[in-house]
């Protein structure tokens, strides 16, 4: 059994509002857990703090983070991840690097004064950083495929094949233009036939028309990616902070209508605390 739990579903910035309570206000963080394995995380946004509450705080924590890129909404949970406050804990972080320095340099730059008072080396747990862009990684028999995704700055998407279950994570995806249906070939390959596609769903058509170069896409484009790649289940993700619960309900219904007859079995809007369970052919 592979469980996928959403701890943060919001894009751009956290929004702790009464009107967003049902879907949740924390930024990107999704946990993939399977019995006998260390947890695998997609992104380390503010939802990471709440994932940390479910994990051991005695130094026995081990895990892997697959980070799409280093924008704030995808890394801001790192300093507040309590399991790393214990000696012996370990987190392997895979991420692309944007610019001349190393990934370690980039993380140190935002986790140091004046931006944050505690440097990453001061945490008792050990972080190990691994730069990725176009790679295949083996995690104890689980296969991680990494490929670049169009966004603003260097960004990747992930496909995780684990215990007979396939999950694609495309959190921030620049649509090529208003009404566009062309999808990057590498993105289609990552998403090909997956059991679950977690995809950027930041804008409706009118919002995108005014923000066409902000690095994101429309609900319709998310459906297009799912349908074209043969994804079985689409989870709308990276909700715009301006979209309240009622608006996300509407957008999900709209997406379901768009997906109708195109082979996508289910469309859902990711919400904080939601767990999706999958029984893979070779589940442990
Ligand atoms: Zn983002
Ligand atoms: Zn971004």
PDB file of C-alpha atoms and ligand atoms in Angstrom:
ATOM      1  CA  UNK A   1       0.000   0.000   0.000  1.00  0.00           C
ATOM      2  CA  UNK A   2       1.366   3.391  -1.013  1.00  0.00           C
ATOM      3  CA  UNK A   3      -0.137   6.390   0.792  1.00  0.00           C
ATOM      4  CA  UNK A   4       0.113   9.899  -0.631  1.00  0.00           C
ATOM      5  CA  UNK A   5      -0.720  12.596   1.933  1.00  0.00           C
ATOM      6  CA  UNK A   6      -1.011  16.304   1.189  1.00  0.00           C
ATOM      7  CA  UNK A   7       0.451  18.499   3.939  1.00  0.00           C
ATOM      8  CA  UNK A   8       0.572  21.700   1.862  1.00  0.00           C
ATOM      9  CA  UNK A   9      -1.361  22.356  -1.344  1.00  0.00           C
ATOM     10  CA  UNK A  10      -1.086  26.107  -1.789  1.00  0.00           C
ATOM     11  CA  UNK A  11       1.131  27.950  -4.254  1.00  0.00           C
ATOM     12  CA  UNK A  12       3.057  31.202  -3.901  1.00  0.00           C
ATOM     13  CA  UNK A  13       2.450  32.114  -0.261  1.00  0.00           C
ATOM     14  CA  UNK A  14       0.671  30.625   2.755  1.00  0.00           C
ATOM     15  CA  UNK A  15      -2.872  31.852   3.407  1.00  0.00           C
ATOM     16  CA  UNK A  16      -4.278  31.065   6.839  1.00  0.00           C
ATOM     17  CA  UNK A  17      -7.760  32.415   6.183  1.00  0.00           C
ATOM     18  CA  UNK A  18     -11.157  31.243   7.340  1.00  0.00           C
ATOM     19  CA  UNK A  19     -12.210  31.121   3.673  1.00  0.00           C
ATOM     20  CA  UNK A  20      -9.366  28.712   2.767  1.00  0.00           C
ATOM     21  CA  UNK A  21      -9.642  26.477   5.810  1.00  0.00           C
ATOM     22  CA  UNK A  22     -11.134  23.437   4.037  1.00  0.00           C
ATOM     23  CA  UNK A  23      -8.452  23.072   1.332  1.00  0.00           C
ATOM     24  CA  UNK A  24      -5.742  24.512   3.547  1.00  0.00           C
ATOM     25  CA  UNK A  25      -3.294  27.383   3.477  1.00  0.00           C
ATOM     26  CA  UNK A  26       0.142  25.769   3.705  1.00  0.00           C
ATOM     27  CA  UNK A  27       2.484  25.706   0.734  1.00  0.00           C
ATOM     28  CA  UNK A  28       3.675  22.685  -1.229  1.00  0.00           C
ATOM     29  CA  UNK A  29       4.537  19.523   0.680  1.00  0.00           C
ATOM     30  CA  UNK A  30       3.342  16.003  -0.189  1.00  0.00           C
ATOM     31  CA  UNK A  31       4.434  12.819   1.599  1.00  0.00           C
ATOM     32  CA  UNK A  32       4.631   9.394  -0.045  1.00  0.00           C
ATOM     33  CA  UNK A  33       4.752   6.573   2.486  1.00  0.00           C
ATOM     34  CA  UNK A  34       4.908   2.823   2.015  1.00  0.00           C
ATOM     35  CA  UNK A  35       5.423   0.204   4.734  1.00  0.00           C
ATOM     36  CA  UNK A  36       9.066  -0.741   5.136  1.00  0.00           C
ATOM     37  CA  UNK A  37      10.342   2.415   3.455  1.00  0.00           C
ATOM     38  CA  UNK A  38      11.551   5.792   4.636  1.00  0.00           C
ATOM     39  CA  UNK A  39       9.135   8.590   3.632  1.00  0.00           C
ATOM     40  CA  UNK A  40       9.625  10.440   0.362  1.00  0.00           C
ATOM     41  CA  UNK A  41       8.520  14.071   0.172  1.00  0.00           C
ATOM     42  CA  UNK A  42       7.636  16.220  -2.791  1.00  0.00           C
ATOM     43  CA  UNK A  43       8.744  19.748  -1.842  1.00  0.00           C
ATOM     44  CA  UNK A  44       9.418  21.341   1.529  1.00  0.00           C
ATOM     45  CA  UNK A  45       6.956  24.227   1.763  1.00  0.00           C
ATOM     46  CA  UNK A  46       5.268  25.294   4.991  1.00  0.00           C
ATOM     47  CA  UNK A  47       3.253  22.051   5.087  1.00  0.00           C
ATOM     48  CA  UNK A  48       6.523  20.328   6.040  1.00  0.00           C
ATOM     49  CA  UNK A  49       6.128  21.511   9.625  1.00  0.00           C
ATOM     50  CA  UNK A  50       2.920  19.483   9.971  1.00  0.00           C
ATOM     51  CA  UNK A  51       4.443  16.412   8.323  1.00  0.00           C
ATOM     52  CA  UNK A  52       7.205  16.753  10.939  1.00  0.00           C
ATOM     53  CA  UNK A  53       4.640  16.358  13.719  1.00  0.00           C
ATOM     54  CA  UNK A  54       3.904  12.823  12.449  1.00  0.00           C
ATOM     55  CA  UNK A  55       7.552  11.731  12.477  1.00  0.00           C
ATOM     56  CA  UNK A  56       9.999  10.656  15.223  1.00  0.00           C
ATOM     57  CA  UNK A  57      11.801  13.461  17.068  1.00  0.00           C
ATOM     58  CA  UNK A  58      14.422  11.202  18.688  1.00  0.00           C
ATOM     59  CA  UNK A  59      17.054  11.245  15.957  1.00  0.00           C
ATOM     60  CA  UNK A  60      15.801   8.177  14.103  1.00  0.00           C
ATOM     61  CA  UNK A  61      14.136  10.098  11.290  1.00  0.00           C
ATOM     62  CA  UNK A  62      15.331   9.192   7.772  1.00  0.00           C
ATOM     63  CA  UNK A  63      13.762  10.577   4.628  1.00  0.00           C
ATOM     64  CA  UNK A  64      14.168  11.863   1.108  1.00  0.00           C
ATOM     65  CA  UNK A  65      12.913  15.144  -0.329  1.00  0.00           C
ATOM     66  CA  UNK A  66      12.366  15.645  -4.048  1.00  0.00           C
ATOM     67  CA  UNK A  67      12.308  19.437  -4.438  1.00  0.00           C
ATOM     68  CA  UNK A  68      10.981  20.958  -7.670  1.00  0.00           C
ATOM     69  CA  UNK A  69      12.866  24.267  -7.314  1.00  0.00           C
ATOM     70  CA  UNK A  70      13.981  26.706  -4.663  1.00  0.00           C
ATOM     71  CA  UNK A  71      11.207  29.310  -4.715  1.00  0.00           C
ATOM     72  CA  UNK A  72      10.064  30.169  -1.196  1.00  0.00           C
ATOM     73  CA  UNK A  73       6.776  28.306  -1.376  1.00  0.00           C
ATOM     74  CA  UNK A  74       8.723  25.051  -1.944  1.00  0.00           C
ATOM     75  CA  UNK A  75      11.443  25.321   0.729  1.00  0.00           C
ATOM     76  CA  UNK A  76      10.128  27.552   3.493  1.00  0.00           C
ATOM     77  CA  UNK A  77       9.342  24.631   5.785  1.00  0.00           C
ATOM     78  CA  UNK A  78      12.972  23.511   6.125  1.00  0.00           C
ATOM     79  CA  UNK A  79      13.851  25.540   9.252  1.00  0.00           C
ATOM     80  CA  UNK A  80      10.693  24.343  11.019  1.00  0.00           C
ATOM     81  CA  UNK A  81      11.041  20.616  10.398  1.00  0.00           C
ATOM     82  CA  UNK A  82      11.269  19.372  13.995  1.00  0.00           C
ATOM     83  CA  UNK A  83      12.681  15.848  13.319  1.00  0.00           C
ATOM     84  CA  UNK A  84      15.949  17.521  12.235  1.00  0.00           C
ATOM     85  CA  UNK A  85      16.348  19.094  15.671  1.00  0.00           C
ATOM     86  CA  UNK A  86      17.665  15.745  16.949  1.00  0.00           C
ATOM     87  CA  UNK A  87      21.155  14.357  16.494  1.00  0.00           C
ATOM     88  CA  UNK A  88      21.204  11.362  14.149  1.00  0.00           C
ATOM     89  CA  UNK A  89      18.284  12.445  11.936  1.00  0.00           C
ATOM     90  CA  UNK A  90      18.980  12.598   8.221  1.00  0.00           C
ATOM     91  CA  UNK A  91      17.235  14.137   5.208  1.00  0.00           C
ATOM     92  CA  UNK A  92      18.487  13.680   1.664  1.00  0.00           C
ATOM     93  CA  UNK A  93      17.396  16.656  -0.439  1.00  0.00           C
ATOM     94  CA  UNK A  94      17.318  16.431  -4.231  1.00  0.00           C
ATOM     95  CA  UNK A  95      16.804  19.718  -6.080  1.00  0.00           C
ATOM     96  CA  UNK A  96      17.927  21.609  -9.171  1.00  0.00           C
ATOM     97  CA  UNK A  97      20.242  24.554  -8.716  1.00  0.00           C
ATOM     98  CA  UNK A  98      19.734  27.873 -10.465  1.00  0.00           C
ATOM     99  CA  UNK A  99      22.790  30.092 -10.820  1.00  0.00           C
ATOM    100  CA  UNK A 100      26.543  29.694 -10.450  1.00  0.00           C
ATOM    101  CA  UNK A 101      26.792  28.233  -6.898  1.00  0.00           C
ATOM    102  CA  UNK A 102      26.081  24.763  -5.572  1.00  0.00           C
ATOM    103  CA  UNK A 103      22.797  23.590  -4.084  1.00  0.00           C
ATOM    104  CA  UNK A 104      24.392  23.766  -0.606  1.00  0.00           C
ATOM    105  CA  UNK A 105      25.336  27.404  -1.261  1.00  0.00           C
ATOM    106  CA  UNK A 106      21.800  28.232  -2.374  1.00  0.00           C
ATOM    107  CA  UNK A 107      20.200  26.704   0.738  1.00  0.00           C
ATOM    108  CA  UNK A 108      22.754  28.395   3.013  1.00  0.00           C
ATOM    109  CA  UNK A 109      22.008  31.742   1.392  1.00  0.00           C
ATOM    110  CA  UNK A 110      18.357  31.716   2.458  1.00  0.00           C
ATOM    111  CA  UNK A 111      18.944  29.919   5.741  1.00  0.00           C
ATOM    112  CA  UNK A 112      21.347  32.388   7.323  1.00  0.00           C
ATOM    113  CA  UNK A 113      21.100  35.863   8.865  1.00  0.00           C
ATOM    114  CA  UNK A 114      19.477  38.245   8.137  1.00  0.00           C
ATOM    115  CA  UNK A 115      16.846  35.954   6.537  1.00  0.00           C
ATOM    116  CA  UNK A 116      16.852  33.334   9.308  1.00  0.00           C
ATOM    117  CA  UNK A 117      18.825  33.374  12.562  1.00  0.00           C
ATOM    118  CA  UNK A 118      19.945  29.723  12.542  1.00  0.00           C
ATOM    119  CA  UNK A 119      22.260  28.358   9.874  1.00  0.00           C
ATOM    120  CA  UNK A 120      21.571  24.903   8.520  1.00  0.00           C
ATOM    121  CA  UNK A 121      24.808  23.470   9.996  1.00  0.00           C
ATOM    122  CA  UNK A 122      23.569  24.448  13.458  1.00  0.00           C
ATOM    123  CA  UNK A 123      20.707  21.954  13.228  1.00  0.00           C
ATOM    124  CA  UNK A 124      21.645  18.641  14.882  1.00  0.00           C
ATOM    125  CA  UNK A 125      20.205  16.532  12.053  1.00  0.00           C
ATOM    126  CA  UNK A 126      22.210  16.058   8.891  1.00  0.00           C
ATOM    127  CA  UNK A 127      21.103  17.364   5.508  1.00  0.00           C
ATOM    128  CA  UNK A 128      22.667  15.824   2.418  1.00  0.00           C
ATOM    129  CA  UNK A 129      22.156  17.761  -0.801  1.00  0.00           C
ATOM    130  CA  UNK A 130      22.063  16.258  -4.285  1.00  0.00           C
ATOM    131  CA  UNK A 131      21.766  18.371  -7.427  1.00  0.00           C
ATOM    132  CA  UNK A 132      19.434  17.051 -10.119  1.00  0.00           C
ATOM    133  CA  UNK A 133      18.100  18.231 -13.452  1.00  0.00           C
ATOM    134  CA  UNK A 134      17.815  15.356 -15.885  1.00  0.00           C
ATOM    135  CA  UNK A 135      18.409  12.178 -13.936  1.00  0.00           C
ATOM    136  CA  UNK A 136      17.175   8.779 -12.864  1.00  0.00           C
ATOM    137  CA  UNK A 137      17.663   7.954  -9.171  1.00  0.00           C
ATOM    138  CA  UNK A 138      17.252   4.652  -7.378  1.00  0.00           C
ATOM    139  CA  UNK A 139      15.807   4.896  -3.854  1.00  0.00           C
ATOM    140  CA  UNK A 140      15.978   1.384  -2.439  1.00  0.00           C
ATOM    141  CA  UNK A 141      14.295  -0.026  -5.534  1.00  0.00           C
ATOM    142  CA  UNK A 142      11.920   2.897  -6.079  1.00  0.00           C
ATOM    143  CA  UNK A 143      12.703   4.683  -9.338  1.00  0.00           C
ATOM    144  CA  UNK A 144      12.740   8.478  -9.488  1.00  0.00           C
ATOM    145  CA  UNK A 145      12.840  10.098 -12.917  1.00  0.00           C
ATOM    146  CA  UNK A 146      13.720  13.801 -13.002  1.00  0.00           C
ATOM    147  CA  UNK A 147      13.271  16.159 -15.964  1.00  0.00           C
ATOM    148  CA  UNK A 148      13.186  19.935 -16.504  1.00  0.00           C
ATOM    149  CA  UNK A 149       9.752  21.596 -16.486  1.00  0.00           C
ATOM    150  CA  UNK A 150       9.020  25.027 -18.012  1.00  0.00           C
ATOM    151  CA  UNK A 151       8.542  27.590 -15.171  1.00  0.00           C
ATOM    152  CA  UNK A 152      10.400  30.750 -14.092  1.00  0.00           C
ATOM    153  CA  UNK A 153      13.979  29.735 -13.355  1.00  0.00           C
ATOM    154  CA  UNK A 154      15.376  26.218 -13.298  1.00  0.00           C
ATOM    155  CA  UNK A 155      12.634  23.808 -12.198  1.00  0.00           C
ATOM    156  CA  UNK A 156      12.122  20.071 -12.409  1.00  0.00           C
ATOM    157  CA  UNK A 157       9.257  17.604 -12.264  1.00  0.00           C
ATOM    158  CA  UNK A 158       9.425  14.121 -10.804  1.00  0.00           C
ATOM    159  CA  UNK A 159       8.001  10.737 -11.612  1.00  0.00           C
ATOM    160  CA  UNK A 160       8.126   8.238  -8.793  1.00  0.00           C
ATOM    161  CA  UNK A 161       7.606   4.534  -9.516  1.00  0.00           C
ATOM    162  CA  UNK A 162       7.301   2.865  -6.137  1.00  0.00           C
ATOM    163  CA  UNK A 163       5.992  -0.592  -5.212  1.00  0.00           C
ATOM    164  CA  UNK A 164       3.964  -0.853  -8.434  1.00  0.00           C
ATOM    165  CA  UNK A 165       2.446   2.652  -8.139  1.00  0.00           C
ATOM    166  CA  UNK A 166       3.378   5.624 -10.339  1.00  0.00           C
ATOM    167  CA  UNK A 167       3.080   9.262  -9.277  1.00  0.00           C
ATOM    168  CA  UNK A 168       4.046  12.379 -11.247  1.00  0.00           C
ATOM    169  CA  UNK A 169       4.647  15.694  -9.487  1.00  0.00           C
ATOM    170  CA  UNK A 170       4.522  18.802 -11.707  1.00  0.00           C
ATOM    171  CA  UNK A 171       3.895  21.577  -9.211  1.00  0.00           C
ATOM    172  CA  UNK A 172       4.781  24.715 -11.171  1.00  0.00           C
ATOM    173  CA  UNK A 173       4.267  24.562 -14.927  1.00  0.00           C
ATOM    174  CA  UNK A 174       4.385  27.461 -17.374  1.00  0.00           C
ATOM    175  CA  UNK A 175       1.667  27.086 -20.011  1.00  0.00           C
ATOM    176  CA  UNK A 176       3.059  28.186 -23.416  1.00  0.00           C
ATOM    177  CA  UNK A 177       0.376  30.878 -23.950  1.00  0.00           C
ATOM    178  CA  UNK A 178      -3.302  31.808 -23.674  1.00  0.00           C
ATOM    179  CA  UNK A 179      -5.416  28.827 -24.762  1.00  0.00           C
ATOM    180  CA  UNK A 180      -2.315  26.764 -25.551  1.00  0.00           C
ATOM    181  CA  UNK A 181      -2.560  22.991 -25.670  1.00  0.00           C
ATOM    182  CA  UNK A 182       1.039  22.167 -26.578  1.00  0.00           C
ATOM    183  CA  UNK A 183       2.756  20.245 -23.775  1.00  0.00           C
ATOM    184  CA  UNK A 184       6.499  19.802 -23.380  1.00  0.00           C
ATOM    185  CA  UNK A 185       7.504  16.295 -24.452  1.00  0.00           C
ATOM    186  CA  UNK A 186       9.579  15.693 -21.315  1.00  0.00           C
ATOM    187  CA  UNK A 187       6.593  16.548 -19.125  1.00  0.00           C
ATOM    188  CA  UNK A 188       4.403  14.109 -21.059  1.00  0.00           C
ATOM    189  CA  UNK A 189       7.030  11.413 -20.555  1.00  0.00           C
ATOM    190  CA  UNK A 190       7.093  11.973 -16.790  1.00  0.00           C
ATOM    191  CA  UNK A 191       3.300  11.764 -16.605  1.00  0.00           C
ATOM    192  CA  UNK A 192       2.832   8.908 -19.056  1.00  0.00           C
ATOM    193  CA  UNK A 193       0.104   6.570 -17.747  1.00  0.00           C
ATOM    194  CA  UNK A 194       0.641   7.456 -14.076  1.00  0.00           C
ATOM    195  CA  UNK A 195      -1.782   6.401 -11.358  1.00  0.00           C
ATOM    196  CA  UNK A 196      -1.688   9.939  -9.950  1.00  0.00           C
ATOM    197  CA  UNK A 197      -0.672  13.256 -11.480  1.00  0.00           C
ATOM    198  CA  UNK A 198      -0.224  16.125  -9.022  1.00  0.00           C
ATOM    199  CA  UNK A 199      -0.279  19.243 -11.196  1.00  0.00           C
ATOM    200  CA  UNK A 200      -0.181  23.025 -11.053  1.00  0.00           C
ATOM    201  CA  UNK A 201      -3.731  24.461 -11.136  1.00  0.00           C
ATOM    202  CA  UNK A 202      -3.054  28.077 -10.247  1.00  0.00           C
ATOM    203  CA  UNK A 203      -5.253  30.053 -12.643  1.00  0.00           C
ATOM    204  CA  UNK A 204      -8.517  30.155 -14.494  1.00  0.00           C
ATOM    205  CA  UNK A 205      -8.468  31.455 -18.073  1.00  0.00           C
ATOM    206  CA  UNK A 206      -9.073  35.120 -17.220  1.00  0.00           C
ATOM    207  CA  UNK A 207      -6.426  35.148 -14.483  1.00  0.00           C
ATOM    208  CA  UNK A 208      -3.905  33.532 -16.789  1.00  0.00           C
ATOM    209  CA  UNK A 209      -4.578  36.145 -19.480  1.00  0.00           C
ATOM    210  CA  UNK A 210      -3.214  38.812 -17.104  1.00  0.00           C
ATOM    211  CA  UNK A 211      -0.390  36.657 -15.695  1.00  0.00           C
ATOM    212  CA  UNK A 212       0.669  34.665 -18.714  1.00  0.00           C
ATOM    213  CA  UNK A 213       4.381  34.798 -17.843  1.00  0.00           C
ATOM    214  CA  UNK A 214       4.191  34.104 -14.095  1.00  0.00           C
ATOM    215  CA  UNK A 215       5.284  30.505 -14.563  1.00  0.00           C
ATOM    216  CA  UNK A 216       1.945  28.777 -14.092  1.00  0.00           C
ATOM    217  CA  UNK A 217      -1.011  27.396 -16.003  1.00  0.00           C
ATOM    218  CA  UNK A 218      -4.768  27.123 -16.105  1.00  0.00           C
ATOM    219  CA  UNK A 219      -7.075  24.410 -14.834  1.00  0.00           C
ATOM    220  CA  UNK A 220      -7.787  23.523 -18.469  1.00  0.00           C
ATOM    221  CA  UNK A 221      -4.082  23.074 -19.135  1.00  0.00           C
ATOM    222  CA  UNK A 222      -3.726  20.748 -16.133  1.00  0.00           C
ATOM    223  CA  UNK A 223      -6.545  18.644 -17.601  1.00  0.00           C
ATOM    224  CA  UNK A 224      -4.824  18.753 -20.991  1.00  0.00           C
ATOM    225  CA  UNK A 225      -1.585  17.380 -19.516  1.00  0.00           C
ATOM    226  CA  UNK A 226      -3.478  14.616 -17.687  1.00  0.00           C
ATOM    227  CA  UNK A 227      -5.525  13.609 -20.735  1.00  0.00           C
ATOM    228  CA  UNK A 228      -2.626  13.725 -23.185  1.00  0.00           C
ATOM    229  CA  UNK A 229      -0.338  11.694 -20.954  1.00  0.00           C
ATOM    230  CA  UNK A 230      -2.940   9.082 -20.022  1.00  0.00           C
ATOM    231  CA  UNK A 231      -2.832   9.894 -16.291  1.00  0.00           C
ATOM    232  CA  UNK A 232      -5.556   7.994 -14.425  1.00  0.00           C
ATOM    233  CA  UNK A 233      -6.134  10.469 -11.614  1.00  0.00           C
ATOM    234  CA  UNK A 234      -5.504  14.227 -11.594  1.00  0.00           C
ATOM    235  CA  UNK A 235      -4.970  16.139  -8.351  1.00  0.00           C
ATOM    236  CA  UNK A 236      -5.264  19.891  -8.885  1.00  0.00           C
ATOM    237  CA  UNK A 237      -2.474  21.436  -6.795  1.00  0.00           C
ATOM    238  CA  UNK A 238      -0.601  24.692  -6.077  1.00  0.00           C
ATOM    239  CA  UNK A 239      -3.903  26.513  -5.577  1.00  0.00           C
ATOM    240  CA  UNK A 240      -3.701  30.269  -5.933  1.00  0.00           C
ATOM    241  CA  UNK A 241      -3.799  32.004  -2.514  1.00  0.00           C
ATOM    242  CA  UNK A 242      -6.675  34.148  -3.830  1.00  0.00           C
ATOM    243  CA  UNK A 243      -8.841  31.071  -4.469  1.00  0.00           C
ATOM    244  CA  UNK A 244     -11.071  30.388  -1.492  1.00  0.00           C
ATOM    245  CA  UNK A 245     -12.711  27.018  -0.812  1.00  0.00           C
ATOM    246  CA  UNK A 246     -15.841  27.810  -2.820  1.00  0.00           C
ATOM    247  CA  UNK A 247     -13.763  28.873  -5.819  1.00  0.00           C
ATOM    248  CA  UNK A 248     -11.661  25.699  -5.690  1.00  0.00           C
ATOM    249  CA  UNK A 249     -14.886  23.650  -5.597  1.00  0.00           C
ATOM    250  CA  UNK A 250     -15.991  25.429  -8.789  1.00  0.00           C
ATOM    251  CA  UNK A 251     -12.632  24.935 -10.478  1.00  0.00           C
ATOM    252  CA  UNK A 252     -12.617  21.238  -9.627  1.00  0.00           C
ATOM    253  CA  UNK A 253     -16.109  20.802 -11.078  1.00  0.00           C
ATOM    254  CA  UNK A 254     -15.015  22.688 -14.187  1.00  0.00           C
ATOM    255  CA  UNK A 255     -11.940  20.447 -14.519  1.00  0.00           C
ATOM    256  CA  UNK A 256     -14.079  17.340 -14.170  1.00  0.00           C
ATOM    257  CA  UNK A 257     -16.316  18.504 -17.020  1.00  0.00           C
ATOM    258  CA  UNK A 258     -13.273  19.263 -19.181  1.00  0.00           C
ATOM    259  CA  UNK A 259     -11.807  15.828 -18.461  1.00  0.00           C
ATOM    260  CA  UNK A 260     -15.056  14.001 -19.220  1.00  0.00           C
ATOM    261  CA  UNK A 261     -14.575  11.477 -22.024  1.00  0.00           C
ATOM    262  CA  UNK A 262     -10.815  12.013 -22.199  1.00  0.00           C
ATOM    263  CA  UNK A 263      -9.718   8.963 -20.220  1.00  0.00           C
ATOM    264  CA  UNK A 264      -8.982  10.625 -16.871  1.00  0.00           C
ATOM    265  CA  UNK A 265     -10.823   8.509 -14.305  1.00  0.00           C
ATOM    266  CA  UNK A 266     -10.944  11.057 -11.503  1.00  0.00           C
ATOM    267  CA  UNK A 267     -10.248  14.746 -10.967  1.00  0.00           C
ATOM    268  CA  UNK A 268      -9.831  16.033  -7.436  1.00  0.00           C
ATOM    269  CA  UNK A 269      -8.593  19.185  -5.801  1.00  0.00           C
ATOM    270  CA  UNK A 270      -5.793  18.424  -3.352  1.00  0.00           C
ATOM    271  CA  UNK A 271      -6.592  19.426   0.225  1.00  0.00           C
ATOM    272  CA  UNK A 272      -4.484  19.489   3.366  1.00  0.00           C
ATOM    273  CA  UNK A 273      -4.736  16.243   5.307  1.00  0.00           C
ATOM    274  CA  UNK A 274      -6.093  14.235   2.377  1.00  0.00           C
ATOM    275  CA  UNK A 275      -4.512  10.787   1.967  1.00  0.00           C
ATOM    276  CA  UNK A 276      -4.848   8.838  -1.275  1.00  0.00           C
ATOM    277  CA  UNK A 277      -4.056   5.132  -0.981  1.00  0.00           C
ATOM    278  CA  UNK A 278      -2.857   2.955  -3.842  1.00  0.00           C
ATOM    279  CA  UNK A 279      -2.407  -0.782  -3.969  1.00  0.00           C
ATOM    280  CA  UNK A 280       0.413  -1.500  -6.393  1.00  0.00           C
ATOM    281  CA  UNK A 281       1.009  -4.780  -8.162  1.00  0.00           C
ATOM    282  CA  UNK A 282       4.242  -5.316  -6.229  1.00  0.00           C
ATOM    283  CA  UNK A 283       3.316  -3.554  -3.003  1.00  0.00           C
ATOM    284  CA  UNK A 284       5.437  -4.560  -0.038  1.00  0.00           C
TER     285      UNK A 284
HETATM  286 ZN1  LIG B   1       5.386  27.463  -6.472  1.00  0.00          ZN
HETATM  287 ZN1  LIG B   2       7.940  28.622  -8.521  1.00  0.00          ZN
END
